[in-house]
mmCIF file of N, CA and C in Angstrom:
data_model
loop_
_atom_site.group_PDB
_atom_site.id
_atom_site.type_symbol
_atom_site.label_atom_id
_atom_site.label_comp_id
_atom_site.label_asym_id
_atom_site.label_seq_id
_atom_site.Cartn_x
_atom_site.Cartn_y
_atom_site.Cartn_z
ATOM 1 N N MET D 1 -3.243 8.028 9.903
ATOM 2 C CA MET D 1 -2.483 9.228 10.161
ATOM 3 C C MET D 1 -2.941 9.831 11.491
ATOM 4 N N TYR D 2 -1.975 10.275 12.276
ATOM 5 C CA TYR D 2 -2.250 10.811 13.612
ATOM 6 C C TYR D 2 -2.774 12.237 13.527
ATOM 7 N N GLU D 3 -3.900 12.486 14.146
ATOM 8 C CA GLU D 3 -4.464 13.829 14.257
ATOM 9 C C GLU D 3 -4.311 14.273 15.705
ATOM 10 N N PRO D 4 -3.535 15.348 15.963
ATOM 11 C CA PRO D 4 -3.388 15.796 17.349
ATOM 12 C C PRO D 4 -4.725 16.283 17.910
ATOM 13 N N LYS D 5 -4.939 15.973 19.189
ATOM 14 C CA LYS D 5 -6.161 16.383 19.866
ATOM 15 C C LYS D 5 -5.852 17.568 20.781
ATOM 16 N N VAL D 6 -6.826 18.418 20.972
ATOM 17 C CA VAL D 6 -6.693 19.542 21.888
ATOM 18 C C VAL D 6 -7.167 19.089 23.265
ATOM 19 N N VAL D 7 -6.352 19.357 24.285
ATOM 20 C CA VAL D 7 -6.692 18.961 25.650
ATOM 21 C C VAL D 7 -6.550 20.152 26.587
ATOM 22 N N ASP D 8 -7.292 20.115 27.699
ATOM 23 C CA ASP D 8 -7.098 21.080 28.771
ATOM 24 C C ASP D 8 -5.822 20.713 29.515
ATOM 25 N N HIS D 9 -5.040 21.715 29.864
ATOM 26 C CA HIS D 9 -3.792 21.468 30.587
ATOM 27 C C HIS D 9 -3.650 22.537 31.667
ATOM 28 N N ILE D 10 -3.314 22.113 32.869
ATOM 29 C CA ILE D 10 -3.063 23.054 33.956
ATOM 30 C C ILE D 10 -1.562 23.094 34.188
ATOM 31 N N THR D 11 -0.978 24.294 34.078
ATOM 32 C CA THR D 11 0.461 24.451 34.272
ATOM 33 C C THR D 11 0.803 24.317 35.752
ATOM 34 N N SER D 12 2.077 24.173 36.040
ATOM 35 C CA SER D 12 2.532 24.016 37.419
ATOM 36 C C SER D 12 2.197 25.222 38.286
ATOM 37 N N ASN D 13 2.038 26.386 37.666
ATOM 38 C CA ASN D 13 1.657 27.559 38.444
ATOM 39 C C ASN D 13 0.159 27.857 38.331
ATOM 40 N N GLY D 14 -0.647 26.822 37.989
ATOM 41 C CA GLY D 14 -2.092 26.897 38.093
ATOM 42 C C GLY D 14 -2.841 27.566 36.962
ATOM 43 N N LYS D 15 -2.219 27.799 35.827
ATOM 44 C CA LYS D 15 -2.891 28.430 34.683
ATOM 45 C C LYS D 15 -3.497 27.349 33.795
ATOM 46 N N LEU D 16 -4.745 27.552 33.387
ATOM 47 C CA LEU D 16 -5.418 26.619 32.486
ATOM 48 C C LEU D 16 -5.182 27.067 31.052
ATOM 49 N N VAL D 17 -4.642 26.173 30.222
ATOM 50 C CA VAL D 17 -4.398 26.472 28.813
ATOM 51 C C VAL D 17 -4.884 25.283 27.977
ATOM 52 N N LEU D 18 -5.126 25.541 26.706
ATOM 53 C CA LEU D 18 -5.398 24.482 25.742
ATOM 54 C C LEU D 18 -4.105 24.182 25.009
ATOM 55 N N MET D 19 -3.789 22.908 24.858
ATOM 56 C CA MET D 19 -2.598 22.527 24.093
ATOM 57 C C MET D 19 -2.852 21.192 23.421
ATOM 58 N N TYR D 20 -1.994 20.879 22.489
ATOM 59 C CA TYR D 20 -2.120 19.610 21.777
ATOM 60 C C TYR D 20 -1.651 18.467 22.665
ATOM 61 N N ASP D 21 -2.277 17.319 22.512
ATOM 62 C CA ASP D 21 -2.016 16.180 23.391
ATOM 63 C C ASP D 21 -0.571 15.703 23.355
ATOM 64 N N TYR D 22 0.097 15.801 22.222
ATOM 65 C CA TYR D 22 1.490 15.337 22.159
ATOM 66 C C TYR D 22 2.399 16.201 23.034
ATOM 67 N N LEU D 23 2.061 17.485 23.210
ATOM 68 C CA LEU D 23 2.833 18.337 24.114
ATOM 69 C C LEU D 23 2.472 18.042 25.562
ATOM 70 N N ASP D 24 1.203 17.831 25.824
ATOM 71 C CA ASP D 24 0.741 17.501 27.164
ATOM 72 C C ASP D 24 1.420 16.235 27.671
ATOM 73 N N ASN D 25 1.601 15.254 26.799
ATOM 74 C CA ASN D 25 2.224 13.982 27.179
ATOM 75 C C ASN D 25 3.737 14.083 27.299
ATOM 76 N N ALA D 26 4.365 14.998 26.577
ATOM 77 C CA ALA D 26 5.826 15.047 26.512
ATOM 78 C C ALA D 26 6.477 15.814 27.662
ATOM 79 N N TYR D 27 5.760 16.773 28.253
ATOM 80 C CA TYR D 27 6.396 17.660 29.236
ATOM 81 C C TYR D 27 5.723 17.525 30.589
ATOM 82 N N SER D 28 6.453 16.930 31.542
ATOM 83 C CA SER D 28 5.902 16.667 32.869
ATOM 84 C C SER D 28 5.801 17.927 33.711
ATOM 85 N N LEU D 29 6.541 18.951 33.361
ATOM 86 C CA LEU D 29 6.519 20.216 34.101
ATOM 87 C C LEU D 29 6.302 21.346 33.103
ATOM 88 N N THR D 30 5.265 22.150 33.329
ATOM 89 C CA THR D 30 5.009 23.299 32.470
ATOM 90 C C THR D 30 4.798 24.526 33.347
ATOM 91 N N ILE D 31 5.260 25.661 32.871
ATOM 92 C CA ILE D 31 5.133 26.918 33.602
ATOM 93 C C ILE D 31 4.678 27.990 32.624
ATOM 94 N N MET D 32 3.653 28.753 33.017
ATOM 95 C CA MET D 32 3.197 29.895 32.223
ATOM 96 C C MET D 32 3.989 31.112 32.681
ATOM 97 N N LEU D 33 4.695 31.737 31.755
ATOM 98 C CA LEU D 33 5.440 32.947 32.057
ATOM 99 C C LEU D 33 4.512 34.160 31.967
ATOM 100 N N ALA D 34 4.954 35.294 32.482
ATOM 101 C CA ALA D 34 4.139 36.510 32.501
ATOM 102 C C ALA D 34 3.766 36.977 31.101
ATOM 103 N N ASN D 35 4.572 36.657 30.089
ATOM 104 C CA ASN D 35 4.299 37.102 28.719
ATOM 105 C C ASN D 35 3.489 36.085 27.920
ATOM 106 N N ASP D 36 2.801 35.180 28.605
ATOM 107 C CA ASP D 36 1.934 34.164 28.008
ATOM 108 C C ASP D 36 2.677 33.082 27.225
ATOM 109 N N ILE D 37 3.960 32.966 27.414
ATOM 110 C CA ILE D 37 4.712 31.843 26.854
ATOM 111 C C ILE D 37 4.672 30.712 27.875
ATOM 112 N N VAL D 38 4.423 29.502 27.409
ATOM 113 C CA VAL D 38 4.478 28.333 28.281
ATOM 114 C C VAL D 38 5.801 27.627 28.021
ATOM 115 N N VAL D 39 6.507 27.336 29.102
ATOM 116 C CA VAL D 39 7.763 26.597 29.025
ATOM 117 C C VAL D 39 7.485 25.184 29.526
ATOM 118 N N GLY D 40 7.816 24.206 28.698
ATOM 119 C CA GLY D 40 7.660 22.810 29.084
ATOM 120 C C GLY D 40 9.021 22.193 29.328
ATOM 121 N N ILE D 41 9.120 21.376 30.374
ATOM 122 C CA ILE D 41 10.395 20.747 30.712
ATOM 123 C C ILE D 41 10.206 19.241 30.759
ATOM 124 N N ASN D 42 11.099 18.533 30.070
ATOM 125 C CA ASN D 42 11.147 17.083 30.127
ATOM 126 C C ASN D 42 12.506 16.716 30.704
ATOM 127 N N PRO D 43 12.594 16.527 32.039
ATOM 128 C CA PRO D 43 13.894 16.270 32.659
ATOM 129 C C PRO D 43 14.540 14.965 32.225
ATOM 130 N N GLU D 44 13.743 14.001 31.791
ATOM 131 C CA GLU D 44 14.302 12.714 31.369
ATOM 132 C C GLU D 44 14.996 12.800 30.022
ATOM 133 N N ALA D 45 14.653 13.801 29.214
ATOM 134 C CA ALA D 45 15.267 13.966 27.898
ATOM 135 C C ALA D 45 16.168 15.195 27.847
ATOM 136 N N ASP D 46 16.377 15.877 28.992
ATOM 137 C CA ASP D 46 17.164 17.115 29.033
ATOM 138 C C ASP D 46 16.655 18.103 27.985
ATOM 139 N N GLU D 47 15.335 18.306 27.967
ATOM 140 C CA GLU D 47 14.711 19.108 26.921
ATOM 141 C C GLU D 47 13.821 20.188 27.526
ATOM 142 N N ILE D 48 13.876 21.377 26.922
ATOM 143 C CA ILE D 48 13.012 22.493 27.284
ATOM 144 C C ILE D 48 12.290 22.926 26.015
ATOM 145 N N CYS D 49 10.986 23.161 26.115
ATOM 146 C CA CYS D 49 10.187 23.546 24.967
ATOM 147 C C CYS D 49 9.519 24.889 25.245
ATOM 148 N N PHE D 50 9.483 25.754 24.247
ATOM 149 C CA PHE D 50 8.795 27.030 24.344
ATOM 150 C C PHE D 50 7.535 26.954 23.486
ATOM 151 N N MET D 51 6.380 27.263 24.104
ATOM 152 C CA MET D 51 5.093 27.157 23.418
ATOM 153 C C MET D 51 4.362 28.500 23.448
ATOM 154 N N VAL D 52 3.699 28.814 22.352
ATOM 155 C CA VAL D 52 2.875 30.021 22.248
ATOM 156 C C VAL D 52 1.529 29.629 21.646
ATOM 157 N N PRO D 53 0.501 30.443 21.888
ATOM 158 C CA PRO D 53 -0.800 30.101 21.306
ATOM 159 C C PRO D 53 -0.826 30.368 19.803
ATOM 160 N N ASP D 54 -1.484 29.472 19.074
ATOM 161 C CA ASP D 54 -1.664 29.688 17.640
ATOM 162 C C ASP D 54 -2.870 30.596 17.414
ATOM 163 N N LYS D 55 -3.301 30.752 16.185
ATOM 164 C CA LYS D 55 -4.404 31.670 15.873
ATOM 165 C C LYS D 55 -5.716 31.248 16.526
ATOM 166 N N ASN D 56 -5.817 29.980 16.953
ATOM 167 C CA ASN D 56 -7.019 29.482 17.630
ATOM 168 C C ASN D 56 -6.881 29.486 19.147
ATOM 169 N N GLY D 57 -5.745 30.008 19.658
ATOM 170 C CA GLY D 57 -5.532 30.055 21.098
ATOM 171 C C GLY D 57 -5.040 28.754 21.696
ATOM 172 N N ILE D 58 -4.609 27.820 20.853
ATOM 173 C CA ILE D 58 -4.112 26.524 21.317
ATOM 174 C C ILE D 58 -2.585 26.579 21.341
ATOM 175 N N TYR D 59 -2.012 26.216 22.486
ATOM 176 C CA TYR D 59 -0.556 26.294 22.616
ATOM 177 C C TYR D 59 0.115 25.222 21.775
ATOM 178 N N THR D 60 1.094 25.668 21.003
ATOM 179 C CA THR D 60 1.875 24.780 20.155
ATOM 180 C C THR D 60 3.347 25.132 20.318
ATOM 181 N N ASP D 61 4.214 24.191 20.009
ATOM 182 C CA ASP D 61 5.646 24.407 20.218
ATOM 183 C C ASP D 61 6.246 25.273 19.121
ATOM 184 N N VAL D 62 7.077 26.216 19.545
ATOM 185 C CA VAL D 62 7.807 27.076 18.614
ATOM 186 C C VAL D 62 9.217 26.539 18.443
ATOM 187 N N THR D 63 9.856 26.218 19.551
ATOM 188 C CA THR D 63 11.189 25.629 19.487
ATOM 189 C C THR D 63 11.437 24.819 20.740
ATOM 190 N N ASP D 64 12.385 23.927 20.649
ATOM 191 C CA ASP D 64 12.832 23.211 21.836
ATOM 192 C C ASP D 64 14.346 23.224 21.870
ATOM 193 N N ILE D 65 14.855 23.070 23.072
ATOM 194 C CA ILE D 65 16.301 23.091 23.288
ATOM 195 C C ILE D 65 16.668 21.820 24.022
ATOM 196 N N VAL D 66 17.642 21.100 23.493
ATOM 197 C CA VAL D 66 18.135 19.872 24.112
ATOM 198 C C VAL D 66 19.580 20.107 24.505
ATOM 199 N N SER D 67 19.911 19.762 25.746
ATOM 200 C CA SER D 67 21.277 19.986 26.213
ATOM 201 C C SER D 67 22.075 18.690 26.197
ATOM 202 N N ALA D 68 23.372 18.859 25.934
ATOM 203 C CA ALA D 68 24.298 17.741 26.024
ATOM 204 C C ALA D 68 24.944 17.787 27.402
ATOM 205 N N LYS D 69 25.480 16.673 27.855
ATOM 206 C CA LYS D 69 26.112 16.650 29.165
ATOM 207 C C LYS D 69 27.289 17.609 29.208
ATOM 208 N N PRO D 70 27.373 18.385 30.291
ATOM 209 C CA PRO D 70 28.521 19.291 30.404
ATOM 210 C C PRO D 70 29.814 18.511 30.650
ATOM 211 N N THR D 71 30.834 18.848 29.894
ATOM 212 C CA THR D 71 32.146 18.241 30.089
ATOM 213 C C THR D 71 33.178 19.342 30.157
ATOM 214 N N GLN D 72 33.939 19.353 31.217
ATOM 215 C CA GLN D 72 35.021 20.322 31.424
ATOM 216 C C GLN D 72 34.545 21.756 31.215
ATOM 217 N N GLY D 73 33.380 22.093 31.779
ATOM 218 C CA GLY D 73 32.896 23.465 31.745
ATOM 219 C C GLY D 73 32.202 23.872 30.462
ATOM 220 N N THR D 74 31.939 22.940 29.555
ATOM 221 C CA THR D 74 31.277 23.265 28.293
ATOM 222 C C THR D 74 29.865 22.688 28.291
ATOM 223 N N VAL D 75 28.904 23.484 27.835
ATOM 224 C CA VAL D 75 27.529 23.014 27.666
ATOM 225 C C VAL D 75 27.134 23.285 26.221
ATOM 226 N N GLU D 76 26.579 22.289 25.582
ATOM 227 C CA GLU D 76 26.100 22.450 24.211
ATOM 228 C C GLU D 76 24.584 22.352 24.201
ATOM 229 N N LEU D 77 23.942 23.315 23.553
ATOM 230 C CA LEU D 77 22.491 23.336 23.436
ATOM 231 C C LEU D 77 22.123 23.275 21.960
ATOM 232 N N MET D 78 21.325 22.297 21.593
ATOM 233 C CA MET D 78 20.847 22.175 20.221
ATOM 234 C C MET D 78 19.424 22.702 20.191
ATOM 235 N N MET D 79 19.200 23.746 19.392
ATOM 236 C CA MET D 79 17.901 24.401 19.344
ATOM 237 C C MET D 79 17.266 24.202 17.976
ATOM 238 N N ARG D 80 16.021 23.746 17.977
ATOM 239 C CA ARG D 80 15.277 23.609 16.730
ATOM 240 C C ARG D 80 15.047 25.005 16.163
ATOM 241 N N ALA D 81 15.273 25.201 14.869
ATOM 242 C CA ALA D 81 15.303 26.548 14.297
ATOM 243 C C ALA D 81 14.384 26.728 13.092
ATOM 244 N N HIS D 82 13.355 25.929 12.970
ATOM 245 C CA HIS D 82 12.479 26.015 11.795
ATOM 246 C C HIS D 82 11.831 27.381 11.623
ATOM 247 N N HIS D 83 11.552 28.073 12.720
ATOM 248 C CA HIS D 83 10.818 29.335 12.645
ATOM 249 C C HIS D 83 11.716 30.560 12.790
ATOM 250 N N ILE D 84 13.018 30.377 12.873
ATOM 251 C CA ILE D 84 13.925 31.519 13.040
ATOM 252 C C ILE D 84 14.105 32.224 11.701
ATOM 253 N N TRP D 85 13.933 33.548 11.696
ATOM 254 C CA TRP D 85 14.106 34.311 10.458
ATOM 255 C C TRP D 85 15.269 35.300 10.554
ATOM 256 N N SER D 86 15.767 35.567 11.780
ATOM 257 C CA SER D 86 16.942 36.430 11.905
ATOM 258 C C SER D 86 17.716 36.046 13.155
ATOM 259 N N VAL D 87 18.995 36.374 13.149
ATOM 260 C CA VAL D 87 19.870 36.160 14.301
ATOM 261 C C VAL D 87 20.544 37.491 14.596
ATOM 262 N N GLU D 88 20.427 37.955 15.842
ATOM 263 C CA GLU D 88 21.042 39.206 16.260
ATOM 264 C C GLU D 88 22.089 38.930 17.324
ATOM 265 N N SER D 89 23.178 39.679 17.279
ATOM 266 C CA SER D 89 24.257 39.540 18.247
ATOM 267 C C SER D 89 24.346 40.816 19.076
ATOM 268 N N TYR D 90 24.561 40.653 20.387
ATOM 269 C CA TYR D 90 24.660 41.792 21.303
ATOM 270 C C TYR D 90 25.891 41.670 22.182
ATOM 271 N N LYS D 91 26.453 42.814 22.535
ATOM 272 C CA LYS D 91 27.548 42.883 23.503
ATOM 273 C C LYS D 91 27.330 44.136 24.332
ATOM 274 N N ASN D 92 27.255 43.968 25.653
ATOM 275 C CA ASN D 92 27.015 45.079 26.569
ATOM 276 C C ASN D 92 25.774 45.874 26.176
ATOM 277 N N ALA D 93 24.685 45.163 25.889
ATOM 278 C CA ALA D 93 23.386 45.751 25.531
ATOM 279 C C ALA D 93 23.407 46.536 24.220
ATOM 280 N N GLN D 94 24.431 46.384 23.425
ATOM 281 C CA GLN D 94 24.516 47.041 22.118
ATOM 282 C C GLN D 94 24.493 45.973 21.029
ATOM 283 N N GLN D 95 23.650 46.202 20.027
ATOM 284 C CA GLN D 95 23.608 45.255 18.922
ATOM 285 C C GLN D 95 24.878 45.404 18.089
ATOM 286 N N ILE D 96 25.552 44.275 17.862
ATOM 287 C CA ILE D 96 26.785 44.313 17.071
ATOM 288 C C ILE D 96 26.646 43.576 15.747
ATOM 289 N N GLY D 97 25.507 42.946 15.526
ATOM 290 C CA GLY D 97 25.303 42.257 14.256
ATOM 291 C C GLY D 97 23.897 41.726 14.120
ATOM 292 N N LYS D 98 23.449 41.603 12.874
ATOM 293 C CA LYS D 98 22.141 41.021 12.586
ATOM 294 C C LYS D 98 22.228 40.331 11.236
ATOM 295 N N GLN D 99 21.703 39.124 11.184
ATOM 296 C CA GLN D 99 21.705 38.366 9.949
ATOM 297 C C GLN D 99 20.273 37.926 9.651
ATOM 298 N N ILE D 100 19.763 38.303 8.490
ATOM 299 C CA ILE D 100 18.456 37.840 8.033
ATOM 300 C C ILE D 100 18.670 36.510 7.327
ATOM 301 N N LEU D 101 17.913 35.514 7.723
ATOM 302 C CA LEU D 101 18.097 34.176 7.180
ATOM 303 C C LEU D 101 17.145 33.931 6.033
ATOM 304 N N ASN D 102 17.690 33.657 4.871
ATOM 305 C CA ASN D 102 16.883 33.367 3.693
ATOM 306 C C ASN D 102 16.626 31.876 3.545
ATOM 307 N N LYS D 103 17.443 31.079 4.197
ATOM 308 C CA LYS D 103 17.331 29.631 4.071
ATOM 309 C C LYS D 103 16.602 29.079 5.284
ATOM 310 N N SER D 104 16.009 27.952 5.118
ATOM 311 C CA SER D 104 15.306 27.311 6.214
ATOM 312 C C SER D 104 16.289 26.465 7.022
ATOM 313 N N LEU D 105 16.598 26.927 8.224
ATOM 314 C CA LEU D 105 17.467 26.162 9.112
ATOM 315 C C LEU D 105 16.653 25.095 9.819
ATOM 316 N N THR D 106 17.304 24.026 10.211
ATOM 317 C CA THR D 106 16.617 23.025 11.017
ATOM 318 C C THR D 106 17.047 23.124 12.478
ATOM 319 N N HIS D 107 18.337 23.402 12.733
ATOM 320 C CA HIS D 107 18.846 23.480 14.103
ATOM 321 C C HIS D 107 19.968 24.512 14.203
ATOM 322 N N ILE D 108 20.123 25.050 15.402
ATOM 323 C CA ILE D 108 21.275 25.897 15.736
ATOM 324 C C ILE D 108 21.914 25.288 16.967
ATOM 325 N N LYS D 109 23.222 25.182 16.958
ATOM 326 C CA LYS D 109 23.948 24.634 18.101
ATOM 327 C C LYS D 109 24.641 25.787 18.817
ATOM 328 N N LEU D 110 24.294 25.965 20.091
ATOM 329 C CA LEU D 110 24.907 26.997 20.917
ATOM 330 C C LEU D 110 25.878 26.317 21.868
ATOM 331 N N CYS D 111 27.110 26.787 21.901
ATOM 332 C CA CYS D 111 28.133 26.185 22.762
ATOM 333 C C CYS D 111 28.597 27.234 23.782
ATOM 334 N N TYR D 112 28.544 26.848 25.025
ATOM 335 C CA TYR D 112 28.935 27.745 26.113
ATOM 336 C C TYR D 112 30.144 27.164 26.830
ATOM 337 N N TYR D 113 31.029 28.041 27.246
ATOM 338 C CA TYR D 113 32.210 27.633 27.997
ATOM 339 C C TYR D 113 32.280 28.467 29.263
ATOM 340 N N SER D 114 32.416 27.814 30.374
ATOM 341 C CA SER D 114 32.555 28.498 31.658
ATOM 342 C C SER D 114 34.019 28.524 32.020
ATOM 343 N N ASN D 115 34.540 29.722 32.294
ATOM 344 C CA ASN D 115 35.959 29.829 32.645
ATOM 345 C C ASN D 115 36.152 29.920 34.146
ATOM 346 N N ARG D 116 35.202 29.432 34.912
ATOM 347 C CA ARG D 116 35.332 29.442 36.370
ATOM 348 C C ARG D 116 36.312 28.427 36.842
#
């Protein structure tokens, strides 16, 4: 059985973080944001990963987003949703809906259409 190892990782903007080796190997580009979230990018898989530190300060993945090829102005993003507990909707900075999720979702598909 595979046991993930903790490794030192330097982000593209020079921040030293601890993360699990499977994340270190999967994302060729990582950036530490001002709010201590690390964003990992795998351009070969069209994938973006959001990582936060766990209780031991080791960065682990919270969710990842995989994009489908845009066709005729549409982009589809499949987001892993294991840790999502609510979904809120906003329009013009006003909340127009909120749904508390009682079931364990695995993925959410976001579809965007550009009318340009």
